[in-house]
């Protein structure tokens, strides 16, 4: 039986890439019966007599999956955050990073719209960039207008499945258009009333780009920490997890425990206070989460 990868899901049809051919398929009824939904990014076994009448017979085991946006087998997340319009937010970036880290997906941080920065704001953004690079994250500054930094992103895309995500209006589609102008993806201006962008992407689709596949998605419609427990959170903050190995008590949550190496590192500046503050905010959020039955 032939195998391929789902690159688009739309109106009950799944478009399976097999080599250079794309076959339009439906899912078997048994998937619906077993409450299994094929996802973009799934590796599947299919059967087809022609390019428009195929059926997905089997979904291969997934290495990871995201619920919103619905996509599987992602190698990395390109997290796009604008320097301005909307304003750069370390709190929102850390929330995205936790979601990505919890799913075992490598993040690449892209700061867009740097052409709009004043000299003063450029220094501020550069400080944050250095902070995240020190932690170990890949950070790239870009401008879709001047094309600055665009070529630095290309090696990360090659031979990988990437999901491009971020707040509405940060320039995700503009970034993809800068990477490949032939895409001509629809973009929209910022809503001045709301201070955020209008949604321009309606479905998940993997786009072939620089020998890789990139998902242009509607973004994360939910940023809840579903499935992340309090003891898991530090794993999603690499510097906190690393230094936390030196805490006196095993299972230290770096909250009220004595002789906590993490709190000591915050005091001496080894861990940035805003990162620790976000960790504590997320910890309380997970603690206050209503149990699911």
Short mmCIF file of N, CA, C and O in Angstrom, two decimals, residues 189-276:
data_model
loop_
_atom_site.label_atom_id
_atom_site.label_comp_id
_atom_site.label_asym_id
_atom_site.label_seq_id
_atom_site.Cartn_x
_atom_site.Cartn_y
_atom_site.Cartn_z
N UNK A 189 -3.83 44.31 7.79
CA UNK A 189 -3.27 45.33 8.66
C UNK A 189 -3.71 45.10 10.10
O UNK A 189 -4.62 44.35 10.39
N UNK A 190 -3.06 45.81 11.01
CA UNK A 190 -3.44 45.76 12.41
C UNK A 190 -4.73 46.54 12.61
O UNK A 190 -4.93 47.61 12.05
N UNK A 191 -5.62 45.97 13.39
CA UNK A 191 -6.81 46.69 13.79
C UNK A 191 -6.40 47.73 14.83
O UNK A 191 -5.95 47.39 15.92
N UNK A 192 -6.53 49.01 14.50
CA UNK A 192 -6.08 50.05 15.43
C UNK A 192 -6.97 50.09 16.67
O UNK A 192 -6.53 50.48 17.75
N UNK A 193 -8.22 49.66 16.54
CA UNK A 193 -9.13 49.67 17.68
C UNK A 193 -8.74 48.60 18.69
O UNK A 193 -8.68 48.84 19.89
N UNK A 194 -8.42 47.40 18.22
CA UNK A 194 -8.10 46.29 19.10
C UNK A 194 -6.60 46.17 19.39
O UNK A 194 -6.20 45.52 20.33
N UNK A 195 -5.77 46.80 18.52
CA UNK A 195 -4.33 46.68 18.70
C UNK A 195 -3.82 45.30 18.33
O UNK A 195 -2.78 44.87 18.78
N UNK A 196 -4.58 44.59 17.51
CA UNK A 196 -4.13 43.27 17.09
C UNK A 196 -4.59 43.03 15.66
O UNK A 196 -5.44 43.74 15.13
N UNK A 197 -4.03 42.03 15.05
CA UNK A 197 -4.32 41.76 13.65
C UNK A 197 -5.62 41.03 13.45
O UNK A 197 -6.17 40.43 14.36
N UNK A 198 -6.11 41.11 12.22
CA UNK A 198 -7.29 40.34 11.84
C UNK A 198 -6.82 38.99 11.32
O UNK A 198 -5.82 38.91 10.63
N UNK A 199 -7.56 37.95 11.64
CA UNK A 199 -7.16 36.62 11.17
C UNK A 199 -7.22 36.56 9.65
O UNK A 199 -8.20 36.94 9.05
N UNK A 200 -6.15 36.06 9.05
CA UNK A 200 -6.12 35.94 7.59
C UNK A 200 -5.96 34.49 7.16
O UNK A 200 -6.14 34.17 6.00
N UNK A 201 -5.62 33.59 8.08
CA UNK A 201 -5.39 32.19 7.74
C UNK A 201 -6.51 31.36 8.36
O UNK A 201 -6.73 31.41 9.55
N UNK A 202 -7.22 30.58 7.53
CA UNK A 202 -8.42 29.90 8.00
C UNK A 202 -8.24 28.41 8.23
O UNK A 202 -9.07 27.79 8.87
N UNK A 203 -7.25 27.81 7.67
CA UNK A 203 -7.06 26.37 7.85
C UNK A 203 -5.57 26.07 7.92
O UNK A 203 -4.74 26.92 7.61
N UNK A 204 -5.26 24.87 8.37
CA UNK A 204 -3.86 24.47 8.47
C UNK A 204 -3.43 23.81 7.16
O UNK A 204 -4.11 22.94 6.64
N UNK A 205 -2.30 24.25 6.65
CA UNK A 205 -1.78 23.68 5.41
C UNK A 205 -0.25 23.70 5.44
O UNK A 205 0.35 24.69 5.87
N UNK A 206 0.36 22.59 5.04
CA UNK A 206 1.81 22.53 4.95
C UNK A 206 2.25 23.03 3.58
O UNK A 206 1.80 22.53 2.54
N UNK A 207 3.12 24.02 3.58
CA UNK A 207 3.59 24.65 2.35
C UNK A 207 5.04 24.22 2.11
O UNK A 207 5.86 24.29 3.03
N UNK A 208 5.34 23.78 0.91
CA UNK A 208 6.71 23.40 0.59
C UNK A 208 7.56 24.66 0.47
O UNK A 208 7.22 25.59 -0.25
N UNK A 209 8.66 24.67 1.22
CA UNK A 209 9.50 25.86 1.28
C UNK A 209 10.93 25.45 1.61
O UNK A 209 11.18 24.82 2.63
N UNK A 210 11.88 25.78 0.72
CA UNK A 210 13.30 25.54 0.96
C UNK A 210 13.57 24.09 1.41
O UNK A 210 14.23 23.85 2.42
N UNK A 211 13.04 23.13 0.68
CA UNK A 211 13.24 21.70 0.98
C UNK A 211 12.68 21.31 2.33
O UNK A 211 13.10 20.30 2.94
N UNK A 212 11.75 22.09 2.83
CA UNK A 212 11.07 21.74 4.08
C UNK A 212 9.58 21.99 3.92
O UNK A 212 9.11 22.39 2.85
N UNK A 213 8.83 21.75 4.97
CA UNK A 213 7.39 22.01 4.97
C UNK A 213 7.07 22.94 6.14
O UNK A 213 7.49 22.70 7.27
N UNK A 214 6.35 24.01 5.84
CA UNK A 214 6.00 24.99 6.86
C UNK A 214 4.49 25.09 6.95
O UNK A 214 3.80 25.21 5.94
N UNK A 215 3.96 25.02 8.16
CA UNK A 215 2.51 25.14 8.36
C UNK A 215 2.16 26.59 8.60
O UNK A 215 2.64 27.21 9.55
N UNK A 216 1.36 27.13 7.70
CA UNK A 216 0.79 28.45 7.94
C UNK A 216 -0.53 28.20 8.64
O UNK A 216 -1.45 27.60 8.08
N UNK A 217 -0.62 28.57 9.91
CA UNK A 217 -1.77 28.19 10.74
C UNK A 217 -2.52 29.43 11.22
O UNK A 217 -2.01 30.54 11.18
N UNK A 218 -3.76 29.22 11.70
CA UNK A 218 -4.49 30.34 12.31
C UNK A 218 -3.90 30.76 13.65
O UNK A 218 -4.43 31.61 14.31
N UNK A 219 -2.81 30.13 14.07
CA UNK A 219 -2.20 30.47 15.35
C UNK A 219 -2.80 29.64 16.47
O UNK A 219 -3.76 28.91 16.28
N UNK A 220 -2.23 29.76 17.65
CA UNK A 220 -2.75 29.02 18.79
C UNK A 220 -4.01 29.70 19.29
O UNK A 220 -3.98 30.80 19.81
N UNK A 221 -5.17 29.03 19.09
CA UNK A 221 -6.41 29.63 19.55
C UNK A 221 -6.62 29.40 21.03
O UNK A 221 -7.46 30.01 21.66
N UNK A 222 -5.83 28.48 21.60
CA UNK A 222 -5.87 28.26 23.04
C UNK A 222 -4.44 28.23 23.57
O UNK A 222 -3.59 27.55 23.02
N UNK A 223 -4.22 28.98 24.62
CA UNK A 223 -2.88 29.01 25.23
C UNK A 223 -2.94 28.46 26.65
O UNK A 223 -2.16 28.83 27.50
N UNK A 224 -3.93 27.57 26.89
CA UNK A 224 -4.06 26.96 28.20
C UNK A 224 -3.01 25.87 28.39
O UNK A 224 -2.61 25.22 27.42
N UNK A 225 -2.62 25.65 29.63
CA UNK A 225 -1.60 24.64 29.93
C UNK A 225 -2.24 23.28 30.23
O UNK A 225 -1.92 22.63 31.21
N UNK A 226 -3.15 22.88 29.36
CA UNK A 226 -3.81 21.59 29.54
C UNK A 226 -2.79 20.47 29.37
O UNK A 226 -2.03 20.45 28.42
N UNK A 227 -2.79 19.55 30.33
CA UNK A 227 -1.86 18.42 30.24
C UNK A 227 -0.51 18.68 30.87
O UNK A 227 0.31 17.77 30.99
N UNK A 228 -0.25 19.92 31.30
CA UNK A 228 1.01 20.23 31.98
C UNK A 228 0.74 20.28 33.48
O UNK A 228 -0.13 21.02 33.94
N UNK A 229 1.47 19.46 34.23
CA UNK A 229 1.30 19.43 35.68
C UNK A 229 2.36 20.31 36.34
O UNK A 229 3.36 20.68 35.71
N UNK A 230 2.15 20.62 37.63
CA UNK A 230 3.06 21.55 38.32
C UNK A 230 4.50 21.04 38.30
O UNK A 230 5.44 21.81 38.13
N UNK A 231 4.66 19.71 38.44
CA UNK A 231 6.02 19.16 38.47
C UNK A 231 6.67 19.13 37.09
O UNK A 231 7.89 18.91 36.98
N UNK A 232 5.88 19.37 36.04
CA UNK A 232 6.42 19.38 34.68
C UNK A 232 6.91 20.76 34.25
O UNK A 232 7.69 20.89 33.31
N UNK A 233 6.42 21.80 34.92
CA UNK A 233 6.61 23.16 34.41
C UNK A 233 8.08 23.56 34.30
O UNK A 233 8.48 24.20 33.33
N UNK A 234 8.90 23.19 35.27
CA UNK A 234 10.30 23.63 35.24
C UNK A 234 11.05 23.07 34.02
O UNK A 234 12.00 23.69 33.54
N UNK A 235 10.60 21.91 33.50
CA UNK A 235 11.23 21.36 32.30
C UNK A 235 11.08 22.31 31.12
O UNK A 235 11.87 22.28 30.18
N UNK A 236 10.04 23.13 31.17
CA UNK A 236 9.74 24.05 30.06
C UNK A 236 10.46 25.39 30.20
O UNK A 236 10.30 26.27 29.35
N UNK A 237 11.22 25.56 31.27
CA UNK A 237 12.08 26.72 31.48
C UNK A 237 13.51 26.17 31.61
O UNK A 237 13.93 25.82 32.72
N UNK A 238 14.26 26.05 30.52
CA UNK A 238 15.55 25.34 30.55
C UNK A 238 16.51 25.81 31.63
O UNK A 238 17.16 24.99 32.29
N UNK A 239 16.61 27.12 31.84
CA UNK A 239 17.57 27.63 32.83
C UNK A 239 17.11 27.31 34.24
O UNK A 239 17.93 27.06 35.14
N UNK A 240 15.78 27.32 34.48
CA UNK A 240 15.26 26.98 35.80
C UNK A 240 15.45 25.49 36.07
O UNK A 240 15.84 25.09 37.17
N UNK A 241 15.20 24.67 35.06
CA UNK A 241 15.39 23.22 35.23
C UNK A 241 16.85 22.90 35.53
O UNK A 241 17.15 22.12 36.44
N UNK A 242 17.75 23.52 34.78
CA UNK A 242 19.19 23.22 34.94
C UNK A 242 19.67 23.59 36.35
O UNK A 242 20.30 22.78 37.04
N UNK A 243 19.38 24.81 36.77
CA UNK A 243 19.84 25.26 38.09
C UNK A 243 19.06 24.55 39.20
O UNK A 243 19.59 24.31 40.29
N UNK A 244 17.83 24.18 38.89
CA UNK A 244 17.00 23.48 39.88
C UNK A 244 17.55 22.13 40.31
O UNK A 244 17.16 21.59 41.36
N UNK A 245 18.47 21.58 39.51
CA UNK A 245 19.10 20.31 39.89
C UNK A 245 19.94 20.47 41.15
O UNK A 245 20.27 19.47 41.81
N UNK A 246 20.29 21.71 41.52
CA UNK A 246 21.12 21.95 42.69
C UNK A 246 20.29 22.30 43.94
O UNK A 246 20.86 22.58 45.00
N UNK A 247 18.96 22.30 43.80
CA UNK A 247 18.12 22.58 44.98
C UNK A 247 18.29 21.47 46.01
O UNK A 247 18.55 20.31 45.67
N UNK A 248 18.15 21.82 47.28
CA UNK A 248 18.36 20.85 48.35
C UNK A 248 17.33 19.73 48.30
O UNK A 248 17.65 18.56 48.54
N UNK A 249 16.06 20.10 48.01
CA UNK A 249 14.99 19.11 48.06
C UNK A 249 14.60 18.65 46.66
O UNK A 249 14.36 19.47 45.77
N UNK A 250 14.56 17.33 46.49
CA UNK A 250 14.11 16.77 45.22
C UNK A 250 12.63 17.14 45.02
O UNK A 250 11.84 17.09 45.96
N UNK A 251 12.28 17.51 43.82
CA UNK A 251 10.89 17.91 43.55
C UNK A 251 10.60 19.34 43.96
O UNK A 251 9.44 19.75 44.05
N UNK A 252 11.64 20.10 44.22
CA UNK A 252 11.46 21.52 44.58
C UNK A 252 10.74 22.25 43.46
O UNK A 252 11.14 22.16 42.29
N UNK A 253 9.69 22.98 43.81
CA UNK A 253 8.93 23.74 42.82
C UNK A 253 9.41 25.19 42.76
O UNK A 253 8.84 26.00 42.04
N UNK A 254 10.45 25.52 43.54
CA UNK A 254 11.08 26.85 43.52
C UNK A 254 10.08 27.93 43.94
O UNK A 254 10.09 29.04 43.41
N UNK A 255 9.24 27.55 44.89
CA UNK A 255 8.22 28.47 45.36
C UNK A 255 8.54 28.90 46.79
O UNK A 255 9.23 29.90 47.01
N UNK A 256 8.10 28.08 47.77
CA UNK A 256 8.33 28.43 49.18
C UNK A 256 9.34 27.51 49.85
O UNK A 256 9.57 27.60 51.05
N UNK A 257 9.94 26.61 49.08
CA UNK A 257 10.88 25.66 49.66
C UNK A 257 12.18 26.37 50.09
O UNK A 257 12.64 27.29 49.44
N UNK A 258 12.77 25.92 51.22
CA UNK A 258 14.04 26.51 51.67
C UNK A 258 15.22 26.00 50.84
O UNK A 258 15.13 24.96 50.19
N UNK A 259 16.32 26.75 50.87
CA UNK A 259 17.56 26.38 50.18
C UNK A 259 17.30 26.02 48.71
O UNK A 259 17.76 24.99 48.22
N UNK A 260 16.58 26.92 48.07
CA UNK A 260 16.24 26.73 46.65
C UNK A 260 17.29 27.43 45.78
O UNK A 260 17.47 28.65 45.87
N UNK A 261 17.97 26.65 44.95
CA UNK A 261 19.04 27.20 44.10
C UNK A 261 18.48 28.16 43.06
O UNK A 261 19.16 29.10 42.63
N UNK A 262 17.23 27.93 42.64
CA UNK A 262 16.62 28.78 41.61
C UNK A 262 16.37 30.17 42.16
O UNK A 262 16.70 31.19 41.53
N UNK A 263 15.78 30.25 43.38
CA UNK A 263 15.51 31.57 43.97
C UNK A 263 16.82 32.32 44.23
O UNK A 263 16.88 33.54 44.07
N UNK A 264 17.84 31.59 44.60
CA UNK A 264 19.16 32.19 44.80
C UNK A 264 19.70 32.75 43.49
O UNK A 264 20.27 33.85 43.44
N UNK A 265 19.48 31.99 42.39
CA UNK A 265 19.94 32.43 41.07
C UNK A 265 19.18 33.66 40.58
O UNK A 265 19.74 34.50 39.87
N UNK A 266 17.92 33.77 40.98
CA UNK A 266 17.14 34.96 40.63
C UNK A 266 17.71 36.18 41.36
O UNK A 266 17.87 37.26 40.79
N UNK A 267 18.04 35.98 42.63
CA UNK A 267 18.58 37.08 43.44
C UNK A 267 19.92 37.58 42.92
O UNK A 267 20.19 38.78 42.94
N UNK A 268 20.76 36.66 42.42
CA UNK A 268 22.07 37.11 41.93
C UNK A 268 22.07 37.43 40.44
O UNK A 268 23.11 37.76 39.87
N UNK A 269 20.90 37.32 39.80
CA UNK A 269 20.78 37.73 38.40
C UNK A 269 21.11 36.67 37.38
O UNK A 269 21.04 36.93 36.17
N UNK A 270 21.45 35.45 37.83
CA UNK A 270 21.75 34.37 36.87
C UNK A 270 20.50 33.98 36.09
O UNK A 270 20.56 33.67 34.89
N UNK A 271 19.37 33.97 36.79
CA UNK A 271 18.06 33.77 36.14
C UNK A 271 17.35 35.11 36.14
O UNK A 271 17.28 35.79 37.18
N UNK A 272 16.86 35.53 34.98
CA UNK A 272 16.18 36.82 34.88
C UNK A 272 14.89 36.79 35.70
O UNK A 272 14.12 35.84 35.63
N UNK A 273 14.66 37.87 36.45
CA UNK A 273 13.51 37.90 37.35
C UNK A 273 12.20 37.78 36.59
O UNK A 273 11.26 37.12 37.05
N UNK A 274 12.12 38.38 35.39
CA UNK A 274 10.84 38.30 34.66
C UNK A 274 10.54 36.88 34.23
O UNK A 274 9.38 36.47 34.19
N UNK A 275 11.58 36.08 33.95
CA UNK A 275 11.37 34.67 33.61
C UNK A 275 10.85 33.90 34.83
O UNK A 275 9.92 33.10 34.72
N UNK A 276 11.44 34.16 35.99
CA UNK A 276 10.98 33.49 37.21
C UNK A 276 9.56 33.93 37.55
O UNK A 276 8.73 33.11 37.96
#
